mmCIF file of C-alpha atoms and ligand atoms in Angstrom:
data_model
loop_
_atom_site.group_PDB
_atom_site.id
_atom_site.type_symbol
_atom_site.label_atom_id
_atom_site.label_comp_id
_atom_site.label_asym_id
_atom_site.label_seq_id
_atom_site.Cartn_x
_atom_site.Cartn_y
_atom_site.Cartn_z
ATOM 1 C CA MET A 1 -0.038 0.119 0.301
ATOM 2 C CA GLN A 2 1.248 3.287 -0.867
ATOM 3 C CA ASN A 3 1.609 6.163 1.371
ATOM 4 C CA ARG A 4 -1.160 8.415 0.595
ATOM 5 C CA HIS A 5 0.024 11.129 2.607
ATOM 6 C CA LYS A 6 2.491 11.713 0.084
ATOM 7 C CA TYR A 7 0.346 13.015 -2.343
ATOM 8 C CA PRO A 8 0.128 16.824 -3.046
ATOM 9 C CA TYR A 9 -2.971 18.785 -2.769
ATOM 10 C CA GLU A 10 -4.489 18.683 -6.489
ATOM 11 C CA LYS A 11 -7.539 20.290 -7.868
ATOM 12 C CA PHE A 12 -10.363 18.216 -8.920
ATOM 13 C CA ILE A 13 -11.647 18.440 -12.403
ATOM 14 C CA LYS A 14 -15.084 17.471 -13.458
ATOM 15 C CA ALA A 15 -15.805 14.438 -15.749
ATOM 16 C CA LYS A 16 -16.046 15.677 -19.529
ATOM 17 C CA PRO A 17 -16.449 14.188 -23.091
ATOM 18 C CA SER A 18 -12.720 14.967 -23.614
ATOM 19 C CA HIS A 19 -11.822 13.523 -20.357
ATOM 20 C CA PRO A 20 -14.346 11.060 -18.887
ATOM 21 C CA CYS A 21 -14.840 9.689 -15.275
ATOM 22 C CA PRO A 22 -11.991 6.745 -14.968
ATOM 23 C CA ILE A 23 -14.112 4.797 -12.675
ATOM 24 C CA CYS A 24 -17.527 4.818 -14.552
ATOM 25 C CA GLY A 25 -16.394 6.213 -17.987
ATOM 26 C CA LYS A 26 -19.276 8.342 -17.907
ATOM 27 C CA ASP A 27 -18.764 12.244 -19.172
ATOM 28 C CA ASP A 28 -20.701 14.202 -16.346
ATOM 29 C CA TRP A 29 -21.278 14.576 -12.865
ATOM 30 C CA CYS A 30 -17.929 12.998 -11.363
ATOM 31 C CA GLY A 31 -14.828 14.305 -10.573
ATOM 32 C CA PHE A 32 -11.179 13.222 -10.359
ATOM 33 C CA ASN A 33 -7.551 14.218 -10.261
ATOM 34 C CA SER A 34 -4.459 11.964 -10.933
ATOM 35 C CA TYR A 35 -4.922 10.119 -8.063
ATOM 36 C CA LEU A 36 -8.330 10.144 -6.411
ATOM 37 C CA ALA A 37 -11.749 9.846 -8.175
ATOM 38 C CA SER A 38 -15.234 10.892 -6.717
ATOM 39 C CA CYS A 39 -17.463 8.808 -8.679
ATOM 40 C CA MET A 40 -21.200 9.404 -8.544
ATOM 41 C CA ARG A 41 -22.144 5.885 -9.823
ATOM 42 C CA VAL A 42 -19.784 3.095 -9.076
ATOM 43 C CA LYS A 43 -19.566 2.046 -5.435
ATOM 44 C CA GLU A 44 -17.762 -1.307 -5.845
ATOM 45 C CA GLY A 45 -13.864 -0.787 -5.180
ATOM 46 C CA SER A 46 -14.174 2.298 -3.519
ATOM 47 C CA PHE A 47 -12.671 2.952 -0.024
ATOM 48 C CA LYS A 48 -14.848 5.659 1.053
ATOM 49 C CA THR A 49 -18.712 6.650 0.878
ATOM 50 C CA LYS A 50 -19.292 10.529 1.151
ATOM 51 C CA ILE A 51 -22.352 12.341 1.478
ATOM 52 C CA GLN A 52 -22.561 15.453 -0.436
ATOM 53 C CA SER A 53 -24.359 18.578 0.380
ATOM 54 C CA ASN A 54 -27.057 17.545 -1.900
ATOM 55 C CA GLY A 55 -27.442 14.088 -0.076
ATOM 56 C CA LYS A 56 -26.411 12.225 -3.120
ATOM 57 C CA GLU A 57 -23.447 9.739 -2.094
ATOM 58 C CA ALA A 58 -19.908 10.068 -4.057
ATOM 59 C CA TYR A 59 -17.606 7.117 -3.772
ATOM 60 C CA LEU A 60 -14.246 7.695 -3.465
ATOM 61 C CA HIS A 61 -11.466 5.493 -5.334
ATOM 62 C CA TRP A 62 -7.787 5.547 -5.405
ATOM 63 C CA LEU A 63 -6.413 5.686 -8.853
ATOM 64 C CA LYS A 64 -3.471 3.518 -9.924
ATOM 65 C CA PRO A 65 -0.554 5.853 -10.984
ATOM 66 C CA GLY A 66 -0.703 6.460 -14.572
ATOM 67 C CA THR A 67 -4.614 5.963 -14.908
ATOM 68 C CA VAL A 68 -4.966 9.440 -15.577
ATOM 69 C CA GLU A 69 -2.917 12.340 -16.087
ATOM 70 C CA ALA A 70 -2.737 15.417 -13.509
ATOM 71 C CA PRO A 71 -5.487 18.071 -14.364
ATOM 72 C CA ALA A 72 -2.589 20.203 -15.092
ATOM 73 C CA ILE A 73 -1.665 18.233 -18.104
ATOM 74 C CA ILE A 74 -5.281 17.517 -19.030
ATOM 75 C CA ASN A 75 -5.880 20.944 -18.928
ATOM 76 C CA GLU A 76 -3.056 21.997 -20.974
ATOM 77 C CA LYS A 77 -4.168 23.413 -24.336
ATOM 78 C CA ILE A 78 -3.740 21.897 -27.827
ATOM 79 C CA PRO A 79 -3.568 24.687 -30.301
ATOM 80 C CA ALA A 80 -6.679 25.390 -32.472
ATOM 81 C CA VAL A 81 -6.381 24.681 -36.071
ATOM 82 C CA GLN A 82 -7.781 26.467 -39.056
ATOM 83 C CA THR A 83 -11.074 25.350 -40.559
ATOM 84 C CA ALA A 84 -10.297 23.133 -43.591
ATOM 85 C CA PRO A 85 -11.780 24.341 -46.974
ATOM 86 C CA VAL A 86 -15.289 23.031 -47.882
ATOM 87 C CA GLU A 87 -13.973 20.582 -50.733
ATOM 88 C CA VAL A 88 -12.411 18.787 -47.606
ATOM 89 C CA ARG A 89 -14.754 19.293 -44.999
ATOM 90 C CA ASP A 90 -17.566 17.693 -47.633
ATOM 91 C CA ARG A 91 -15.283 14.641 -48.045
ATOM 92 C CA VAL A 92 -14.738 13.877 -44.583
ATOM 93 C CA TYR A 93 -18.142 14.362 -43.595
ATOM 94 C CA ARG A 94 -19.633 12.120 -46.225
ATOM 95 C CA GLU A 95 -17.313 9.600 -45.430
ATOM 96 C CA PHE A 96 -18.096 9.657 -41.798
ATOM 97 C CA LEU A 97 -21.956 9.735 -42.411
ATOM 98 C CA ARG A 98 -21.367 6.801 -44.374
ATOM 99 C CA LEU A 99 -20.219 5.042 -41.461
ATOM 100 C CA LEU A 100 -22.869 5.903 -39.271
ATOM 101 C CA SER A 101 -26.616 4.501 -39.409
ATOM 102 C CA LEU A 102 -30.063 6.188 -38.790
ATOM 103 C CA TYR A 103 -31.659 4.689 -36.108
ATOM 104 C CA PRO A 104 -35.482 4.003 -36.014
ATOM 105 C CA ARG A 105 -36.532 6.284 -33.341
ATOM 106 C CA HIS A 106 -34.759 9.389 -35.510
ATOM 107 C CA LYS A 107 -36.149 8.144 -38.963
ATOM 108 C CA ASP A 108 -39.634 8.090 -37.033
ATOM 109 C CA ASP A 109 -39.317 11.606 -36.121
ATOM 110 C CA LEU A 110 -38.473 12.916 -39.751
ATOM 111 C CA ILE A 111 -41.248 10.928 -41.129
ATOM 112 C CA ARG A 112 -43.420 12.409 -38.535
ATOM 113 C CA ARG A 113 -42.154 15.836 -39.707
ATOM 114 C CA GLY A 114 -43.145 15.478 -43.387
ATOM 115 C CA LEU A 115 -40.015 13.984 -45.333
ATOM 116 C CA SER A 116 -40.328 10.555 -46.816
ATOM 117 C CA GLU A 117 -37.705 7.568 -46.820
ATOM 118 C CA LYS A 118 -36.230 8.417 -50.141
ATOM 119 C CA ASP A 119 -35.607 12.253 -48.952
ATOM 120 C CA ILE A 120 -34.273 10.888 -45.541
ATOM 121 C CA LYS A 121 -31.751 8.877 -47.647
ATOM 122 C CA GLU A 122 -30.949 11.582 -50.103
ATOM 123 C CA LYS A 123 -30.450 14.225 -47.611
ATOM 124 C CA GLY A 124 -28.172 12.039 -45.497
ATOM 125 C CA TYR A 125 -29.232 12.330 -41.854
ATOM 126 C CA LYS A 126 -27.413 9.929 -39.477
ATOM 127 C CA SER A 127 -27.621 9.156 -35.960
ATOM 128 C CA VAL A 128 -24.892 9.958 -33.489
ATOM 129 C CA PRO A 129 -23.649 6.502 -33.006
ATOM 130 C CA GLU A 130 -24.337 4.754 -29.504
ATOM 131 C CA SER A 131 -22.471 1.358 -30.067
ATOM 132 C CA ASN A 132 -19.622 2.291 -31.941
ATOM 133 C CA LYS A 133 -17.178 4.481 -29.928
ATOM 134 C CA PRO A 134 -16.239 7.528 -31.399
ATOM 135 C CA TRP A 135 -12.617 7.035 -31.294
ATOM 136 C CA ASN A 136 -12.847 3.770 -33.531
ATOM 137 C CA ILE A 137 -14.837 5.677 -36.093
ATOM 138 C CA CYS A 138 -12.025 8.449 -36.040
ATOM 139 C CA ARG A 139 -9.264 5.805 -36.435
ATOM 140 C CA ARG A 140 -11.388 4.513 -39.413
ATOM 141 C CA LEU A 141 -11.508 7.788 -41.221
ATOM 142 C CA ILE A 142 -7.783 8.508 -40.483
ATOM 143 C CA GLU A 143 -7.165 4.751 -41.740
ATOM 144 C CA ARG A 144 -8.842 5.614 -44.913
ATOM 145 C CA GLY A 145 -6.726 8.729 -45.343
ATOM 146 C CA HIS A 146 -8.569 11.656 -44.087
ATOM 147 C CA ASP A 147 -6.898 14.509 -41.947
ATOM 148 C CA LEU A 148 -9.441 15.227 -38.875
ATOM 149 C CA ALA A 149 -7.296 18.415 -38.135
ATOM 150 C CA GLY A 150 -9.700 21.670 -39.476
ATOM 151 C CA ILE A 151 -12.716 19.324 -39.746
ATOM 152 C CA PRO A 152 -15.468 20.905 -37.271
ATOM 153 C CA GLY A 153 -16.679 18.466 -34.473
ATOM 154 C CA PHE A 154 -13.600 16.566 -34.097
ATOM 155 C CA TYR A 155 -11.069 17.417 -31.247
ATOM 156 C CA LYS A 156 -8.087 15.420 -29.797
ATOM 157 C CA ALA A 157 -8.631 13.698 -26.055
ATOM 158 C CA ARG A 158 -5.412 12.836 -24.073
ATOM 159 C CA GLY A 159 -4.638 9.169 -23.821
ATOM 160 C CA ARG A 160 -4.405 7.149 -20.608
ATOM 161 C CA HIS A 161 -0.730 6.406 -21.373
ATOM 162 C CA GLY A 162 -0.093 9.790 -22.649
ATOM 163 C CA GLY A 163 -0.352 10.930 -26.373
ATOM 164 C CA ASN A 164 -3.701 12.121 -28.142
ATOM 165 C CA TYR A 165 -6.491 10.356 -29.990
ATOM 166 C CA TRP A 166 -9.297 11.984 -31.949
ATOM 167 C CA THR A 167 -12.912 11.662 -30.986
ATOM 168 C CA PHE A 168 -16.233 13.768 -31.038
ATOM 169 C CA ASP A 169 -18.854 14.345 -28.726
ATOM 170 C CA TRP A 170 -21.472 11.663 -28.894
ATOM 171 C CA GLN A 171 -24.364 12.773 -26.960
ATOM 172 C CA PRO A 172 -27.586 11.019 -28.538
ATOM 173 C CA GLY A 173 -29.241 12.762 -31.454
ATOM 174 C CA TYR A 174 -29.162 12.965 -35.440
ATOM 175 C CA PHE A 175 -26.783 14.697 -37.667
ATOM 176 C CA ILE A 176 -28.391 17.170 -40.126
ATOM 177 C CA PRO A 177 -26.093 18.059 -43.007
ATOM 178 C CA ILE A 178 -25.579 21.983 -43.703
ATOM 179 C CA LEU A 179 -25.060 22.206 -47.477
ATOM 180 C CA ASP A 180 -23.645 25.101 -49.282
ATOM 181 C CA SER A 181 -24.894 26.434 -52.761
ATOM 182 C CA SER A 182 -22.968 23.658 -54.587
ATOM 183 C CA GLY A 183 -24.607 20.738 -52.489
ATOM 184 C CA ARG A 184 -21.278 20.204 -50.613
ATOM 185 C CA ILE A 185 -21.628 19.430 -46.581
ATOM 186 C CA GLN A 186 -19.916 22.378 -45.008
ATOM 187 C CA ALA A 187 -21.087 21.573 -41.286
ATOM 188 C CA LEU A 188 -23.256 19.447 -39.259
ATOM 189 C CA GLN A 189 -26.092 20.286 -37.005
ATOM 190 C CA ARG A 190 -27.325 17.928 -34.388
ATOM 191 C CA ARG A 191 -30.794 17.424 -33.476
ATOM 192 C CA MET A 192 -30.310 16.166 -29.643
ATOM 193 C CA ASP A 193 -32.577 13.710 -28.039
ATOM 194 C CA ASP A 194 -32.183 15.424 -24.551
ATOM 195 C CA PRO A 195 -32.493 19.100 -25.291
ATOM 196 C CA ASP A 196 -32.422 20.101 -21.827
ATOM 197 C CA ARG A 197 -28.291 19.837 -22.177
ATOM 198 C CA GLY A 198 -27.880 22.743 -24.057
ATOM 199 C CA GLY A 199 -30.720 23.110 -26.750
ATOM 200 C CA LYS A 200 -32.822 21.130 -29.120
ATOM 201 C CA TYR A 201 -30.093 21.886 -32.064
ATOM 202 C CA LYS A 202 -26.315 22.246 -31.588
ATOM 203 C CA LEU A 203 -23.787 22.419 -34.416
ATOM 204 C CA PHE A 204 -21.003 19.771 -34.662
ATOM 205 C CA SER A 205 -18.016 22.190 -33.904
ATOM 206 C CA GLY A 206 -15.522 23.982 -31.304
ATOM 207 C CA TYR A 207 -13.447 22.157 -28.767
ATOM 208 C CA GLN A 208 -11.017 24.523 -29.860
ATOM 209 C CA HIS A 209 -8.693 24.180 -26.830
ATOM 210 C CA ARG A 210 -8.376 20.539 -27.811
ATOM 211 C CA GLY A 211 -7.481 20.862 -31.254
ATOM 212 C CA GLY A 212 -10.933 21.248 -32.597
ATOM 213 C CA CYS A 213 -12.311 23.961 -34.793
ATOM 214 C CA SER A 214 -15.586 25.828 -35.150
ATOM 215 C CA CYS A 215 -17.584 25.935 -38.304
ATOM 216 C CA GLY A 216 -19.025 29.373 -37.976
ATOM 217 C CA THR A 217 -22.667 30.069 -38.645
ATOM 218 C CA PRO A 218 -23.097 28.893 -42.368
ATOM 219 C CA ALA A 219 -26.594 28.887 -44.004
ATOM 220 C CA HIS A 220 -28.001 25.896 -45.389
ATOM 221 C CA ILE A 221 -29.262 25.830 -48.912
ATOM 222 C CA ALA A 222 -32.125 23.300 -49.315
ATOM 223 C CA ARG A 223 -32.880 22.595 -53.047
ATOM 224 C CA PRO A 224 -36.342 20.883 -54.290
ATOM 225 C CA GLU A 225 -36.271 17.488 -56.469
ATOM 226 C CA ARG A 226 -38.747 19.640 -58.573
ATOM 227 C CA MET A 227 -38.432 23.448 -58.877
ATOM 228 C CA LYS A 228 -42.017 25.179 -58.990
ATOM 229 C CA ASP A 229 -41.266 28.462 -57.606
ATOM 230 C CA SER A 230 -38.133 30.693 -58.823
ATOM 231 C CA SER A 231 -38.174 32.946 -55.539
ATOM 232 C CA ILE A 232 -35.661 32.306 -52.854
ATOM 233 C CA TRP A 233 -37.238 31.647 -49.316
ATOM 234 C CA ILE A 234 -35.501 32.076 -46.185
ATOM 235 C CA THR A 235 -36.420 30.215 -42.779
ATOM 236 C CA GLU A 236 -34.525 29.224 -39.729
ATOM 237 C CA GLY A 237 -33.122 26.051 -39.103
ATOM 238 C CA PRO A 238 -31.726 23.621 -41.661
ATOM 239 C CA LEU A 239 -34.214 20.862 -41.231
ATOM 240 C CA LYS A 240 -36.774 23.157 -41.693
ATOM 241 C CA ALA A 241 -35.609 24.257 -44.902
ATOM 242 C CA ASP A 242 -35.271 20.714 -46.252
ATOM 243 C CA ILE A 243 -38.933 19.931 -45.356
ATOM 244 C CA ALA A 244 -40.171 23.591 -46.541
ATOM 245 C CA SER A 245 -38.197 23.017 -49.749
ATOM 246 C CA LYS A 246 -39.719 19.868 -50.794
ATOM 247 C CA TYR A 247 -43.501 21.320 -50.237
ATOM 248 C CA LEU A 248 -42.844 24.782 -51.928
ATOM 249 C CA GLY A 249 -40.813 23.274 -54.944
ATOM 250 C CA ALA A 250 -38.397 26.397 -54.119
ATOM 251 C CA VAL A 251 -34.697 26.847 -52.960
ATOM 252 C CA VAL A 252 -34.948 27.505 -49.194
ATOM 253 C CA ILE A 253 -32.225 28.879 -47.256
ATOM 254 C CA GLY A 254 -31.934 27.657 -43.706
ATOM 255 C CA ALA A 255 -30.374 30.330 -41.381
ATOM 256 C CA LEU A 256 -28.922 28.750 -38.332
ATOM 257 C CA SER A 257 -30.325 31.522 -36.237
ATOM 258 C CA VAL A 258 -32.457 34.542 -37.417
ATOM 259 C CA THR A 259 -29.586 36.634 -36.048
ATOM 260 C CA ALA A 260 -27.157 34.829 -38.142
ATOM 261 C CA TRP A 261 -28.469 36.463 -41.477
ATOM 262 C CA LYS A 262 -25.272 37.663 -42.867
ATOM 263 C CA PRO A 263 -24.394 34.274 -44.397
ATOM 264 C CA VAL A 264 -27.810 33.967 -45.716
ATOM 265 C CA LEU A 265 -27.277 37.604 -47.508
ATOM 266 C CA GLU A 266 -24.011 36.445 -49.005
ATOM 267 C CA VAL A 267 -25.903 32.926 -50.557
ATOM 268 C CA VAL A 268 -28.740 35.087 -51.855
ATOM 269 C CA LEU A 269 -26.570 37.457 -53.408
ATOM 270 C CA GLU A 270 -24.197 34.497 -54.742
ATOM 271 C CA MET A 271 -27.236 32.759 -56.269
ATOM 272 C CA GLY A 272 -28.556 35.783 -58.285
ATOM 273 C CA ALA A 273 -31.828 35.847 -56.673
ATOM 274 C CA LYS A 274 -34.364 38.301 -57.833
ATOM 275 C CA GLU A 275 -37.145 37.886 -55.342
ATOM 276 C CA VAL A 276 -36.913 36.402 -51.894
ATOM 277 C CA VAL A 277 -39.673 35.540 -49.364
ATOM 278 C CA ILE A 278 -38.705 35.587 -45.655
ATOM 279 C CA ALA A 279 -40.486 33.038 -43.578
ATOM 280 C CA TYR A 280 -39.186 32.705 -40.093
ATOM 281 C CA ASP A 281 -41.526 31.462 -37.233
ATOM 282 C CA MET A 282 -44.324 34.074 -36.851
ATOM 283 C CA ASP A 283 -43.618 34.104 -32.926
ATOM 284 C CA ALA A 284 -40.271 35.281 -33.702
ATOM 285 C CA LYS A 285 -42.125 38.750 -34.017
ATOM 286 C CA THR A 286 -42.485 39.054 -30.266
ATOM 287 C CA ASN A 287 -38.585 38.940 -29.809
ATOM 288 C CA LYS A 288 -37.076 42.220 -30.129
ATOM 289 C CA PHE A 289 -33.411 40.957 -31.112
ATOM 290 C CA VAL A 290 -34.911 38.672 -33.449
ATOM 291 C CA ALA A 291 -37.321 41.393 -34.884
ATOM 292 C CA GLU A 292 -34.154 43.801 -35.526
ATOM 293 C CA ALA A 293 -32.060 40.896 -37.239
ATOM 294 C CA GLU A 294 -35.096 40.189 -39.668
ATOM 295 C CA LYS A 295 -35.281 44.275 -40.416
ATOM 296 C CA ALA A 296 -31.429 44.233 -40.968
ATOM 297 C CA LEU A 297 -31.531 41.602 -43.464
ATOM 298 C CA LYS A 298 -34.536 43.087 -45.079
ATOM 299 C CA HIS A 299 -32.717 46.316 -45.392
ATOM 300 C CA GLU A 300 -29.828 44.742 -46.949
ATOM 301 C CA LEU A 301 -31.849 42.728 -49.472
ATOM 302 C CA LEU A 302 -33.763 45.714 -50.659
ATOM 303 C CA LYS A 303 -30.459 47.811 -51.013
ATOM 304 C CA HIS A 304 -29.153 45.143 -53.515
ATOM 305 C CA GLY A 305 -32.238 45.607 -55.514
ATOM 306 C CA LEU A 306 -34.328 42.641 -54.707
ATOM 307 C CA LYS A 307 -37.828 42.309 -54.255
ATOM 308 C CA VAL A 308 -38.749 40.986 -50.555
ATOM 309 C CA LYS A 309 -41.905 39.433 -49.221
ATOM 310 C CA ARG A 310 -43.110 38.288 -46.021
ATOM 311 C CA ALA A 311 -44.993 34.806 -45.420
ATOM 312 C CA ARG A 312 -47.553 35.161 -43.229
ATOM 313 C CA TRP A 313 -49.814 32.700 -41.558
ATOM 314 C CA LYS A 314 -51.730 32.102 -38.347
ATOM 315 C CA THR A 315 -50.571 29.589 -36.423
ATOM 316 C CA GLY A 316 -47.537 30.000 -33.882
ATOM 317 C CA LYS A 317 -45.855 27.008 -35.794
ATOM 318 C CA GLY A 318 -42.954 26.812 -38.328
ATOM 319 C CA ILE A 319 -43.350 27.267 -42.297
ATOM 320 C CA ASP A 320 -42.561 23.503 -42.478
ATOM 321 C CA ASP A 321 -45.433 22.431 -40.078
ATOM 322 C CA VAL A 322 -47.822 24.724 -42.037
ATOM 323 C CA LEU A 323 -46.805 23.464 -45.607
ATOM 324 C CA VAL A 324 -47.154 19.808 -44.313
ATOM 325 C CA ALA A 325 -50.621 20.781 -42.815
ATOM 326 C CA MET A 326 -51.507 22.128 -46.279
ATOM 327 C CA HIS A 327 -50.379 19.414 -48.125
ATOM 328 C CA LYS A 328 -52.243 16.891 -46.025
ATOM 329 C CA LYS A 329 -55.510 18.689 -46.281
ATOM 330 C CA GLN A 330 -55.293 18.853 -50.248
ATOM 331 C CA THR A 331 -54.364 15.234 -50.568
ATOM 332 C CA ALA A 332 -56.859 14.053 -47.799
HETATM 333 ZN ZN1 ZN B 401 -17.713 8.091 -12.397
#
């Protein structure tokens, strides 16, 4: 038995996806340093049970030397890299999505929202993997010759025995490809299963301090199979844009948020549109910042000589829900 008194005081760090709890392997709730873990889940093997201020039990485990590195090392920054050009991102994301599948619960959700099995396949929505570990998927991508540096969403985690390995955040949900005007995947958004952990939609991006990079706030361009309307529509959210585009038979730009309107303007100008229809949610009208952002976009569009219309409807729902409901009525 080692003499534990020899250990210096060392700060605890919280378990995170980049450095999960060394006892239970989960990425939240527990804490640890280089020699001691306070695990909230595993009692077996602990030397002490501590009752925390919230009444919950925490199990203290000694860690074998070398199990984890000191927080000072874990927290040591890996420099951020520059985001790779869109053609590189497109290649890596397509290969990445090919390695994943779409779980039935996610497919059901997309069908419920108005997409067909064919649409789902073509758009390439895939579930965040639950059985295959992210580092295994990263390794397969690297083996196939892809460099994950500069691809938003991927980052480096510290290995137990030193060194780094590529991984990504694997909170359950599904990926929604964000396409540019040439149909290339420029980024991925995730529809999260548990919206209480940071929102319904999250970008696959970040971890700059762990060798990751940011995808920015690109606008998604959804194209219909059959063009019926030559005006360009603008809505909030890539998935909403995919659905609206199908039912409108028009190009629909999905802004990541109403306030991220600059990338939308760039796309509209690049595509040489003459007429634009703004179809942000009607309840957005009640929010001052959202209303201001919409006004700013409209102002810029008018300044560039475009004709601008505002789609209006009565319910507080999104344009996609309104279109799907109208379609159901017509075909009933
Ligand atoms: Zn734990």
